[in-house]
mmCIF file with all atom_site columns, N, CA and C and ligand atoms in Angstrom:
data_model
loop_
_atom_site.group_PDB
_atom_site.id
_atom_site.type_symbol
_atom_site.label_atom_id
_atom_site.label_alt_id
_atom_site.label_comp_id
_atom_site.label_asym_id
_atom_site.label_entity_id
_atom_site.label_seq_id
_atom_site.pdbx_PDB_ins_code
_atom_site.Cartn_x
_atom_site.Cartn_y
_atom_site.Cartn_z
_atom_site.occupancy
_atom_site.B_iso_or_equiv
_atom_site.pdbx_formal_charge
_atom_site.auth_seq_id
_atom_site.auth_comp_id
_atom_site.auth_asym_id
_atom_site.auth_atom_id
_atom_site.pdbx_PDB_model_num
ATOM   1   N  N   . MET M 1 1  ? 0.041  -2.134  10.151  1.00 0.00 ? 158 MET M N   1
ATOM   2   C  CA  . MET M 1 1  ? 0.494  -1.942  8.789   1.00 0.00 ? 158 MET M CA  1
ATOM   3   C  C   . MET M 1 1  ? 1.972  -1.536  8.792   1.00 0.00 ? 158 MET M C   1
ATOM   4   N  N   . SER M 1 2  ? 2.780  -2.222  7.999   1.00 0.00 ? 159 SER M N   1
ATOM   5   C  CA  . SER M 1 2  ? 4.202  -1.923  7.913   1.00 0.00 ? 159 SER M CA  1
ATOM   6   C  C   . SER M 1 2  ? 4.424  -0.653  7.115   1.00 0.00 ? 159 SER M C   1
ATOM   7   N  N   . GLU M 1 3  ? 5.538  -0.010  7.423   1.00 0.00 ? 160 GLU M N   1
ATOM   8   C  CA  . GLU M 1 3  ? 5.893  1.209   6.720   1.00 0.00 ? 160 GLU M CA  1
ATOM   9   C  C   . GLU M 1 3  ? 6.982  0.895   5.705   1.00 0.00 ? 160 GLU M C   1
ATOM   10  N  N   . LEU M 1 4  ? 6.847  1.424   4.504   1.00 0.00 ? 161 LEU M N   1
ATOM   11  C  CA  . LEU M 1 4  ? 7.870  1.275   3.480   1.00 0.00 ? 161 LEU M CA  1
ATOM   12  C  C   . LEU M 1 4  ? 9.008  2.227   3.795   1.00 0.00 ? 161 LEU M C   1
ATOM   13  N  N   . LYS M 1 5  ? 10.240 1.701   3.770   1.00 0.00 ? 162 LYS M N   1
ATOM   14  C  CA  . LYS M 1 5  ? 11.410 2.539   4.020   1.00 0.00 ? 162 LYS M CA  1
ATOM   15  C  C   . LYS M 1 5  ? 12.377 2.382   2.863   1.00 0.00 ? 162 LYS M C   1
ATOM   16  N  N   . ILE M 1 6  ? 12.959 3.481   2.444   1.00 0.00 ? 163 ILE M N   1
ATOM   17  C  CA  . ILE M 1 6  ? 13.967 3.472   1.389   1.00 0.00 ? 163 ILE M CA  1
ATOM   18  C  C   . ILE M 1 6  ? 15.212 4.160   1.936   1.00 0.00 ? 163 ILE M C   1
ATOM   19  N  N   . LEU M 1 7  ? 16.287 3.394   2.005   1.00 0.00 ? 164 LEU M N   1
ATOM   20  C  CA  . LEU M 1 7  ? 17.560 3.917   2.472   1.00 0.00 ? 164 LEU M CA  1
ATOM   21  C  C   . LEU M 1 7  ? 18.441 4.198   1.259   1.00 0.00 ? 164 LEU M C   1
ATOM   22  N  N   . VAL M 1 8  ? 18.898 5.434   1.128   1.00 0.00 ? 165 VAL M N   1
ATOM   23  C  CA  . VAL M 1 8  ? 19.798 5.810   0.037   1.00 0.00 ? 165 VAL M CA  1
ATOM   24  C  C   . VAL M 1 8  ? 21.214 5.489   0.500   1.00 0.00 ? 165 VAL M C   1
ATOM   25  N  N   . LYS M 1 9  ? 21.789 4.435   -0.058  1.00 0.00 ? 166 LYS M N   1
ATOM   26  C  CA  . LYS M 1 9  ? 23.126 4.009   0.355   1.00 0.00 ? 166 LYS M CA  1
ATOM   27  C  C   . LYS M 1 9  ? 24.180 4.883   -0.312  1.00 0.00 ? 166 LYS M C   1
ATOM   28  N  N   . ASP M 1 10 ? 25.170 5.318   0.447   1.00 0.00 ? 167 ASP M N   1
ATOM   29  C  CA  . ASP M 1 10 ? 26.272 6.068   -0.141  1.00 0.00 ? 167 ASP M CA  1
ATOM   30  C  C   . ASP M 1 10 ? 26.945 5.228   -1.220  1.00 0.00 ? 167 ASP M C   1
ATOM   31  N  N   . HIS M 1 11 ? 27.088 5.800   -2.407  1.00 0.00 ? 168 HIS M N   1
ATOM   32  C  CA  . HIS M 1 11 ? 27.787 5.165   -3.537  1.00 0.00 ? 168 HIS M CA  1
ATOM   33  C  C   . HIS M 1 11 ? 27.199 3.793   -3.868  1.00 0.00 ? 168 HIS M C   1
ATOM   34  N  N   . GLY M 1 12 ? 25.902 3.608   -3.617  1.00 0.00 ? 169 GLY M N   1
ATOM   35  C  CA  . GLY M 1 12 ? 25.279 2.308   -3.846  1.00 0.00 ? 169 GLY M CA  1
ATOM   36  C  C   . GLY M 1 12 ? 23.797 2.427   -4.142  1.00 0.00 ? 169 GLY M C   1
ATOM   37  N  N   . PRO M 1 13 ? 23.068 1.352   -3.899  1.00 0.00 ? 170 PRO M N   1
ATOM   38  C  CA  . PRO M 1 13 ? 21.668 1.273   -4.300  1.00 0.00 ? 170 PRO M CA  1
ATOM   39  C  C   . PRO M 1 13 ? 20.695 1.967   -3.343  1.00 0.00 ? 170 PRO M C   1
ATOM   40  N  N   . PHE M 1 14 ? 19.436 1.959   -3.747  1.00 0.00 ? 171 PHE M N   1
ATOM   41  C  CA  . PHE M 1 14 ? 18.331 2.264   -2.843  1.00 0.00 ? 171 PHE M CA  1
ATOM   42  C  C   . PHE M 1 14 ? 17.981 0.948   -2.166  1.00 0.00 ? 171 PHE M C   1
ATOM   43  N  N   . LEU M 1 15 ? 18.044 0.897   -0.849  1.00 0.00 ? 172 LEU M N   1
ATOM   44  C  CA  . LEU M 1 15 ? 17.676 -0.298  -0.107  1.00 0.00 ? 172 LEU M CA  1
ATOM   45  C  C   . LEU M 1 15 ? 16.235 -0.137  0.357   1.00 0.00 ? 172 LEU M C   1
ATOM   46  N  N   . VAL M 1 16 ? 15.354 -0.988  -0.169  1.00 0.00 ? 173 VAL M N   1
ATOM   47  C  CA  . VAL M 1 16 ? 13.918 -0.875  0.068   1.00 0.00 ? 173 VAL M CA  1
ATOM   48  C  C   . VAL M 1 16 ? 13.482 -1.948  1.054   1.00 0.00 ? 173 VAL M C   1
ATOM   49  N  N   . THR M 1 17 ? 12.802 -1.545  2.123   1.00 0.00 ? 174 THR M N   1
ATOM   50  C  CA  . THR M 1 17 ? 12.304 -2.472  3.135   1.00 0.00 ? 174 THR M CA  1
ATOM   51  C  C   . THR M 1 17 ? 10.837 -2.198  3.384   1.00 0.00 ? 174 THR M C   1
ATOM   52  N  N   . GLY M 1 18 ? 10.049 -3.257  3.384   1.00 0.00 ? 175 GLY M N   1
ATOM   53  C  CA  . GLY M 1 18 ? 8.625  -3.094  3.658   1.00 0.00 ? 175 GLY M CA  1
ATOM   54  C  C   . GLY M 1 18 ? 7.786  -3.606  2.502   1.00 0.00 ? 175 GLY M C   1
ATOM   55  N  N   . PRO M 1 19 ? 6.493  -3.472  2.620   1.00 0.00 ? 176 PRO M N   1
ATOM   56  C  CA  . PRO M 1 19 ? 5.603  -3.982  1.581   1.00 0.00 ? 176 PRO M CA  1
ATOM   57  C  C   . PRO M 1 19 ? 5.719  -3.140  0.312   1.00 0.00 ? 176 PRO M C   1
ATOM   58  N  N   . ALA M 1 20 ? 6.211  -3.745  -0.765  1.00 0.00 ? 177 ALA M N   1
ATOM   59  C  CA  . ALA M 1 20 ? 6.405  -3.000  -2.014  1.00 0.00 ? 177 ALA M CA  1
ATOM   60  C  C   . ALA M 1 20 ? 6.265  -3.931  -3.202  1.00 0.00 ? 177 ALA M C   1
ATOM   61  N  N   . THR M 1 21 ? 5.934  -3.369  -4.334  1.00 0.00 ? 178 THR M N   1
ATOM   62  C  CA  . THR M 1 21 ? 6.008  -4.071  -5.605  1.00 0.00 ? 178 THR M CA  1
ATOM   63  C  C   . THR M 1 21 ? 6.824  -3.202  -6.542  1.00 0.00 ? 178 THR M C   1
ATOM   64  N  N   . VAL M 1 22 ? 7.502  -3.849  -7.483  1.00 0.00 ? 179 VAL M N   1
ATOM   65  C  CA  . VAL M 1 22 ? 8.268  -3.134  -8.501  1.00 0.00 ? 179 VAL M CA  1
ATOM   66  C  C   . VAL M 1 22 ? 7.670  -3.525  -9.846  1.00 0.00 ? 179 VAL M C   1
ATOM   67  N  N   . THR M 1 23 ? 7.281  -2.524  -10.609 1.00 0.00 ? 180 THR M N   1
ATOM   68  C  CA  . THR M 1 23 ? 6.590  -2.740  -11.867 1.00 0.00 ? 180 THR M CA  1
ATOM   69  C  C   . THR M 1 23 ? 7.348  -2.059  -12.989 1.00 0.00 ? 180 THR M C   1
ATOM   70  N  N   . ASP M 1 24 ? 7.442  -2.712  -14.162 1.00 0.00 ? 181 ASP M N   1
ATOM   71  C  CA  . ASP M 1 24 ? 8.120  -2.094  -15.303 1.00 0.00 ? 181 ASP M CA  1
ATOM   72  C  C   . ASP M 1 24 ? 7.164  -1.148  -16.034 1.00 0.00 ? 181 ASP M C   1
ATOM   73  N  N   . ALA M 1 25 ? 7.670  -0.495  -17.069 1.00 0.00 ? 182 ALA M N   1
ATOM   74  C  CA  . ALA M 1 25 ? 6.895  0.509   -17.786 1.00 0.00 ? 182 ALA M CA  1
ATOM   75  C  C   . ALA M 1 25 ? 5.684  -0.074  -18.504 1.00 0.00 ? 182 ALA M C   1
ATOM   76  N  N   . ALA M 1 26 ? 5.714  -1.394  -18.745 1.00 0.00 ? 183 ALA M N   1
ATOM   77  C  CA  . ALA M 1 26 ? 4.593  -2.056  -19.404 1.00 0.00 ? 183 ALA M CA  1
ATOM   78  C  C   . ALA M 1 26 ? 3.555  -2.563  -18.413 1.00 0.00 ? 183 ALA M C   1
ATOM   79  N  N   . GLY M 1 27 ? 3.825  -2.384  -17.123 1.00 0.00 ? 184 GLY M N   1
ATOM   80  C  CA  . GLY M 1 27 ? 2.874  -2.818  -16.103 1.00 0.00 ? 184 GLY M CA  1
ATOM   81  C  C   . GLY M 1 27 ? 3.136  -4.209  -15.556 1.00 0.00 ? 184 GLY M C   1
ATOM   82  N  N   . ASN M 1 28 ? 4.220  -4.842  -15.991 1.00 0.00 ? 185 ASN M N   1
ATOM   83  C  CA  . ASN M 1 28 ? 4.571  -6.173  -15.483 1.00 0.00 ? 185 ASN M CA  1
ATOM   84  C  C   . ASN M 1 28 ? 5.300  -6.044  -14.148 1.00 0.00 ? 185 ASN M C   1
ATOM   85  N  N   . THR M 1 29 ? 4.968  -6.939  -13.235 1.00 0.00 ? 186 THR M N   1
ATOM   86  C  CA  . THR M 1 29 ? 5.555  -6.880  -11.899 1.00 0.00 ? 186 THR M CA  1
ATOM   87  C  C   . THR M 1 29 ? 6.752  -7.813  -11.792 1.00 0.00 ? 186 THR M C   1
ATOM   88  N  N   . PHE M 1 30 ? 7.850  -7.295  -11.230 1.00 0.00 ? 187 PHE M N   1
ATOM   89  C  CA  . PHE M 1 30 ? 9.040  -8.114  -10.998 1.00 0.00 ? 187 PHE M CA  1
ATOM   90  C  C   . PHE M 1 30 ? 8.792  -9.026  -9.808  1.00 0.00 ? 187 PHE M C   1
ATOM   91  N  N   . ASP M 1 31 ? 9.329  -10.245 -9.899  1.00 0.00 ? 188 ASP M N   1
ATOM   92  C  CA  . ASP M 1 31 ? 9.199  -11.217 -8.828  1.00 0.00 ? 188 ASP M CA  1
ATOM   93  C  C   . ASP M 1 31 ? 10.185 -10.885 -7.711  1.00 0.00 ? 188 ASP M C   1
ATOM   94  N  N   . LEU M 1 32 ? 9.679  -10.508 -6.571  1.00 0.00 ? 189 LEU M N   1
ATOM   95  C  CA  . LEU M 1 32 ? 10.539 -10.193 -5.428  1.00 0.00 ? 189 LEU M CA  1
ATOM   96  C  C   . LEU M 1 32 ? 10.773 -11.409 -4.546  1.00 0.00 ? 189 LEU M C   1
ATOM   97  N  N   . LYS M 1 33 ? 10.234 -12.544 -4.940  1.00 0.00 ? 190 LYS M N   1
ATOM   98  C  CA  . LYS M 1 33 ? 10.431 -13.815 -4.234  1.00 0.00 ? 190 LYS M CA  1
ATOM   99  C  C   . LYS M 1 33 ? 10.127 -13.687 -2.743  1.00 0.00 ? 190 LYS M C   1
ATOM   100 N  N   . GLY M 1 34 ? 9.131  -12.891 -2.407  1.00 0.00 ? 191 GLY M N   1
ATOM   101 C  CA  . GLY M 1 34 ? 8.736  -12.740 -1.013  1.00 0.00 ? 191 GLY M CA  1
ATOM   102 C  C   . GLY M 1 34 ? 9.705  -11.949 -0.159  1.00 0.00 ? 191 GLY M C   1
ATOM   103 N  N   . LYS M 1 35 ? 10.692 -11.329 -0.794  1.00 0.00 ? 192 LYS M N   1
ATOM   104 C  CA  . LYS M 1 35 ? 11.685 -10.573 -0.029  1.00 0.00 ? 192 LYS M CA  1
ATOM   105 C  C   . LYS M 1 35 ? 11.062 -9.348  0.605   1.00 0.00 ? 192 LYS M C   1
ATOM   106 N  N   . GLU M 1 36 ? 11.413 -9.124  1.865   1.00 0.00 ? 193 GLU M N   1
ATOM   107 C  CA  . GLU M 1 36 ? 10.962 -7.914  2.541   1.00 0.00 ? 193 GLU M CA  1
ATOM   108 C  C   . GLU M 1 36 ? 11.939 -6.771  2.322   1.00 0.00 ? 193 GLU M C   1
ATOM   109 N  N   . THR M 1 37 ? 13.180 -7.107  1.968   1.00 0.00 ? 194 THR M N   1
ATOM   110 C  CA  . THR M 1 37 ? 14.190 -6.098  1.676   1.00 0.00 ? 194 THR M CA  1
ATOM   111 C  C   . THR M 1 37 ? 14.862 -6.431  0.355   1.00 0.00 ? 194 THR M C   1
ATOM   112 N  N   . PHE M 1 38 ? 15.027 -5.405  -0.482  1.00 0.00 ? 195 PHE M N   1
ATOM   113 C  CA  . PHE M 1 38 ? 15.736 -5.601  -1.744  1.00 0.00 ? 195 PHE M CA  1
ATOM   114 C  C   . PHE M 1 38 ? 16.403 -4.293  -2.123  1.00 0.00 ? 195 PHE M C   1
ATOM   115 N  N   . ALA M 1 39 ? 17.343 -4.360  -3.061  1.00 0.00 ? 196 ALA M N   1
ATOM   116 C  CA  . ALA M 1 39 ? 18.122 -3.187  -3.462  1.00 0.00 ? 196 ALA M CA  1
ATOM   117 C  C   . ALA M 1 39 ? 17.858 -2.849  -4.919  1.00 0.00 ? 196 ALA M C   1
ATOM   118 N  N   . LEU M 1 40 ? 17.573 -1.583  -5.166  1.00 0.00 ? 197 LEU M N   1
ATOM   119 C  CA  . LEU M 1 40 ? 17.361 -1.092  -6.527  1.00 0.00 ? 197 LEU M CA  1
ATOM   120 C  C   . LEU M 1 40 ? 18.614 -0.356  -6.987  1.00 0.00 ? 197 LEU M C   1
ATOM   121 N  N   . CYS M 1 41 ? 19.090 -0.716  -8.169  1.00 0.00 ? 198 CYS M N   1
ATOM   122 C  CA  . CYS M 1 41 ? 20.288 -0.100  -8.738  1.00 0.00 ? 198 CYS M CA  1
ATOM   123 C  C   . CYS M 1 41 ? 20.024 1.369   -9.050  1.00 0.00 ? 198 CYS M C   1
ATOM   124 N  N   . ARG M 1 42 ? 20.995 2.197   -8.736  1.00 0.00 ? 199 ARG M N   1
ATOM   125 C  CA  . ARG M 1 42 ? 20.907 3.589   -9.173  1.00 0.00 ? 199 ARG M CA  1
ATOM   126 C  C   . ARG M 1 42 ? 22.178 4.026   -9.894  1.00 0.00 ? 199 ARG M C   1
ATOM   127 N  N   . CYS M 1 43 ? 23.102 3.072   -10.107 1.00 0.00 ? 200 CYS M N   1
ATOM   128 C  CA  . CYS M 1 43 ? 24.324 3.422   -10.841 1.00 0.00 ? 200 CYS M CA  1
ATOM   129 C  C   . CYS M 1 43 ? 24.206 3.104   -12.324 1.00 0.00 ? 200 CYS M C   1
ATOM   130 N  N   . GLY M 1 44 ? 23.297 2.200   -12.689 1.00 0.00 ? 201 GLY M N   1
ATOM   131 C  CA  . GLY M 1 44 ? 23.111 1.827   -14.093 1.00 0.00 ? 201 GLY M CA  1
ATOM   132 C  C   . GLY M 1 44 ? 24.014 0.700   -14.558 1.00 0.00 ? 201 GLY M C   1
ATOM   133 N  N   . ALA M 1 45 ? 24.888 0.180   -13.702 1.00 0.00 ? 202 ALA M N   1
ATOM   134 C  CA  . ALA M 1 45 ? 25.854 -0.835  -14.120 1.00 0.00 ? 202 ALA M CA  1
ATOM   135 C  C   . ALA M 1 45 ? 25.400 -2.270  -13.843 1.00 0.00 ? 202 ALA M C   1
ATOM   136 N  N   . SER M 1 46 ? 24.300 -2.452  -13.141 1.00 0.00 ? 203 SER M N   1
ATOM   137 C  CA  . SER M 1 46 ? 23.848 -3.796  -12.798 1.00 0.00 ? 203 SER M CA  1
ATOM   138 C  C   . SER M 1 46 ? 23.445 -4.585  -14.041 1.00 0.00 ? 203 SER M C   1
ATOM   139 N  N   . ALA M 1 47 ? 23.781 -5.866  -14.053 1.00 0.00 ? 204 ALA M N   1
ATOM   140 C  CA  . ALA M 1 47 ? 23.335 -6.763  -15.117 1.00 0.00 ? 204 ALA M CA  1
ATOM   141 C  C   . ALA M 1 47 ? 21.959 -7.322  -14.790 1.00 0.00 ? 204 ALA M C   1
ATOM   142 N  N   . ASN M 1 48 ? 21.424 -6.950  -13.646 1.00 0.00 ? 205 ASN M N   1
ATOM   143 C  CA  . ASN M 1 48 ? 20.119 -7.452  -13.192 1.00 0.00 ? 205 ASN M CA  1
ATOM   144 C  C   . ASN M 1 48 ? 19.181 -6.293  -12.872 1.00 0.00 ? 205 ASN M C   1
ATOM   145 N  N   . ARG M 1 49 ? 19.255 -5.216  -13.666 1.00 0.00 ? 206 ARG M N   1
ATOM   146 C  CA  . ARG M 1 49 ? 18.394 -4.053  -13.427 1.00 0.00 ? 206 ARG M CA  1
ATOM   147 C  C   . ARG M 1 49 ? 16.924 -4.458  -13.500 1.00 0.00 ? 206 ARG M C   1
ATOM   148 N  N   . PRO M 1 50 ? 16.109 -3.882  -12.671 1.00 0.00 ? 207 PRO M N   1
ATOM   149 C  CA  . PRO M 1 50 ? 16.348 -2.704  -11.859 1.00 0.00 ? 207 PRO M CA  1
ATOM   150 C  C   . PRO M 1 50 ? 16.990 -2.994  -10.508 1.00 0.00 ? 207 PRO M C   1
ATOM   151 N  N   . PHE M 1 51 ? 17.416 -4.228  -10.283 1.00 0.00 ? 208 PHE M N   1
ATOM   152 C  CA  . PHE M 1 51 ? 17.975 -4.583  -8.987  1.00 0.00 ? 208 PHE M CA  1
ATOM   153 C  C   . PHE M 1 51 ? 19.497 -4.426  -8.990  1.00 0.00 ? 208 PHE M C   1
ATOM   154 N  N   . CYS M 1 52 ? 20.031 -4.156  -7.840  1.00 0.00 ? 209 CYS M N   1
ATOM   155 C  CA  . CYS M 1 52 ? 21.474 -4.027  -7.650  1.00 0.00 ? 209 CYS M CA  1
ATOM   156 C  C   . CYS M 1 52 ? 22.103 -5.418  -7.630  1.00 0.00 ? 209 CYS M C   1
ATOM   157 N  N   . ASP M 1 53 ? 23.235 -5.563  -8.317  1.00 0.00 ? 210 ASP M N   1
ATOM   158 C  CA  . ASP M 1 53 ? 23.988 -6.824  -8.250  1.00 0.00 ? 210 ASP M CA  1
ATOM   159 C  C   . ASP M 1 53 ? 25.396 -6.617  -7.694  1.00 0.00 ? 210 ASP M C   1
ATOM   160 N  N   . GLY M 1 54 ? 25.641 -5.441  -7.136  1.00 0.00 ? 211 GLY M N   1
ATOM   161 C  CA  . GLY M 1 54 ? 26.953 -5.149  -6.556  1.00 0.00 ? 211 GLY M CA  1
ATOM   162 C  C   . GLY M 1 54 ? 27.919 -4.494  -7.531  1.00 0.00 ? 211 GLY M C   1
ATOM   163 N  N   . ALA M 1 55 ? 27.524 -4.318  -8.782  1.00 0.00 ? 212 ALA M N   1
ATOM   164 C  CA  . ALA M 1 55 ? 28.424 -3.747  -9.795  1.00 0.00 ? 212 ALA M CA  1
ATOM   165 C  C   . ALA M 1 55 ? 28.839 -2.313  -9.481  1.00 0.00 ? 212 ALA M C   1
ATOM   166 N  N   . HIS M 1 56 ? 28.073 -1.627  -8.641  1.00 0.00 ? 213 HIS M N   1
ATOM   167 C  CA  . HIS M 1 56 ? 28.428 -0.245  -8.283  1.00 0.00 ? 213 HIS M CA  1
ATOM   168 C  C   . HIS M 1 56 ? 29.797 -0.167  -7.626  1.00 0.00 ? 213 HIS M C   1
ATOM   169 N  N   . LYS M 1 57 ? 30.225 -1.257  -7.019  1.00 0.00 ? 214 LYS M N   1
ATOM   170 C  CA  . LYS M 1 57 ? 31.516 -1.259  -6.316  1.00 0.00 ? 214 LYS M CA  1
ATOM   171 C  C   . LYS M 1 57 ? 32.690 -1.156  -7.276  1.00 0.00 ? 214 LYS M C   1
ATOM   172 N  N   . GLY M 1 58 ? 32.481 -1.563  -8.532  1.00 0.00 ? 215 GLY M N   1
ATOM   173 C  CA  . GLY M 1 58 ? 33.593 -1.560  -9.473  1.00 0.00 ? 215 GLY M CA  1
ATOM   174 C  C   . GLY M 1 58 ? 33.468 -0.578  -10.620 1.00 0.00 ? 215 GLY M C   1
ATOM   175 N  N   . CYS M 1 59 ? 32.401 0.199   -10.638 1.00 0.00 ? 216 CYS M N   1
ATOM   176 C  CA  . CYS M 1 59 ? 32.185 1.088   -11.787 1.00 0.00 ? 216 CYS M CA  1
ATOM   177 C  C   . CYS M 1 59 ? 32.488 2.550   -11.475 1.00 0.00 ? 216 CYS M C   1
ATOM   178 N  N   . GLY M 1 60 ? 32.906 2.825   -10.262 1.00 0.00 ? 217 GLY M N   1
ATOM   179 C  CA  . GLY M 1 60 ? 33.254 4.212   -9.925  1.00 0.00 ? 217 GLY M CA  1
ATOM   180 C  C   . GLY M 1 60 ? 32.080 5.085   -9.567  1.00 0.00 ? 217 GLY M C   1
ATOM   181 N  N   . PHE M 1 61 ? 30.928 4.474   -9.316  1.00 0.00 ? 218 PHE M N   1
ATOM   182 C  CA  . PHE M 1 61 ? 29.736 5.258   -8.976  1.00 0.00 ? 218 PHE M CA  1
ATOM   183 C  C   . PHE M 1 61 ? 29.955 6.013   -7.666  1.00 0.00 ? 218 PHE M C   1
ATOM   184 N  N   . GLN M 1 62 ? 29.703 7.306   -7.703  1.00 0.00 ? 219 GLN M N   1
ATOM   185 C  CA  . GLN M 1 62 ? 29.859 8.154   -6.523  1.00 0.00 ? 219 GLN M CA  1
ATOM   186 C  C   . GLN M 1 62 ? 28.584 8.957   -6.313  1.00 0.00 ? 219 GLN M C   1
ATOM   187 N  N   . SER M 1 63 ? 27.982 8.807   -5.159  1.00 0.00 ? 220 SER M N   1
ATOM   188 C  CA  . SER M 1 63 ? 26.787 9.584   -4.828  1.00 0.00 ? 220 SER M CA  1
ATOM   189 C  C   . SER M 1 63 ? 26.531 9.444   -3.344  1.00 0.00 ? 220 SER M C   1
ATOM   190 N  N   . ALA M 1 64 ? 26.502 10.548  -2.646  1.00 0.00 ? 221 ALA M N   1
ATOM   191 C  CA  . ALA M 1 64 ? 26.311 10.512  -1.192  1.00 0.00 ? 221 ALA M CA  1
ATOM   192 C  C   . ALA M 1 64 ? 25.434 11.688  -0.780  1.00 0.00 ? 221 ALA M C   1
ATOM   193 N  N   . GLU M 1 65 ? 24.201 11.683  -1.285  1.00 0.00 ? 222 GLU M N   1
ATOM   194 C  CA  . GLU M 1 65 ? 23.284 12.763  -0.943  1.00 0.00 ? 222 GLU M CA  1
ATOM   195 C  C   . GLU M 1 65 ? 22.942 12.762  0.538   1.00 0.00 ? 222 GLU M C   1
ATOM   196 N  N   . ARG M 1 66 ? 22.664 13.933  1.056   1.00 0.00 ? 223 ARG M N   1
ATOM   197 C  CA  . ARG M 1 66 ? 22.188 14.073  2.430   1.00 0.00 ? 223 ARG M CA  1
ATOM   198 C  C   . ARG M 1 66 ? 20.899 14.888  2.402   1.00 0.00 ? 223 ARG M C   1
ATOM   199 N  N   . ALA M 1 67 ? 19.956 14.477  3.220   1.00 0.00 ? 224 ALA M N   1
ATOM   200 C  CA  . ALA M 1 67 ? 18.690 15.200  3.325   1.00 0.00 ? 224 ALA M CA  1
ATOM   201 C  C   . ALA M 1 67 ? 18.921 16.551  3.995   1.00 0.00 ? 224 ALA M C   1
ATOM   202 N  N   . ALA M 1 68 ? 18.212 17.536  3.527   1.00 0.00 ? 225 ALA M N   1
ATOM   203 C  CA  . ALA M 1 68 ? 18.293 18.845  4.189   1.00 0.00 ? 225 ALA M CA  1
ATOM   204 C  C   . ALA M 1 68 ? 17.577 18.722  5.526   1.00 0.00 ? 225 ALA M C   1
ATOM   205 N  N   . THR M 1 69 ? 18.164 19.272  6.564   1.00 0.00 ? 226 THR M N   1
ATOM   206 C  CA  . THR M 1 69 ? 17.532 19.185  7.888   1.00 0.00 ? 226 THR M CA  1
ATOM   207 C  C   . THR M 1 69 ? 17.240 20.563  8.436   1.00 0.00 ? 226 THR M C   1
HETATM 208 S  S1  . FES E 2 .  ? 23.651 0.411   -7.408  1.00 0.00 ? 126 FES E S1  1
HETATM 209 FE FE1 . FES E 2 .  ? 24.448 -1.560  -7.171  1.00 0.00 ? 126 FES E FE1 1
HETATM 210 S  S2  . FES E 2 .  ? 24.779 -2.262  -9.168  1.00 0.00 ? 126 FES E S2  1
HETATM 211 FE FE2 . FES E 2 .  ? 23.988 -0.265  -9.427  1.00 0.00 ? 126 FES E FE2 1
#
């Protein structure tokens, strides 16, 4: 069984790898086109939300959280 991994990219999206589905608030599932890796927008500037389209690079989004160790 594969493990789901989410990488928090500095100043960018959540990079999701592994078996996952993305569902909207109404219960409809987004088509991931069989992708094993995809990026979820966390800046709010994407024209293709909930997915990242690279707009974070031009909107000034800044976020570089680090896990407590
Ligand atoms: S995180 Fe990439 S467009 Fe928002």
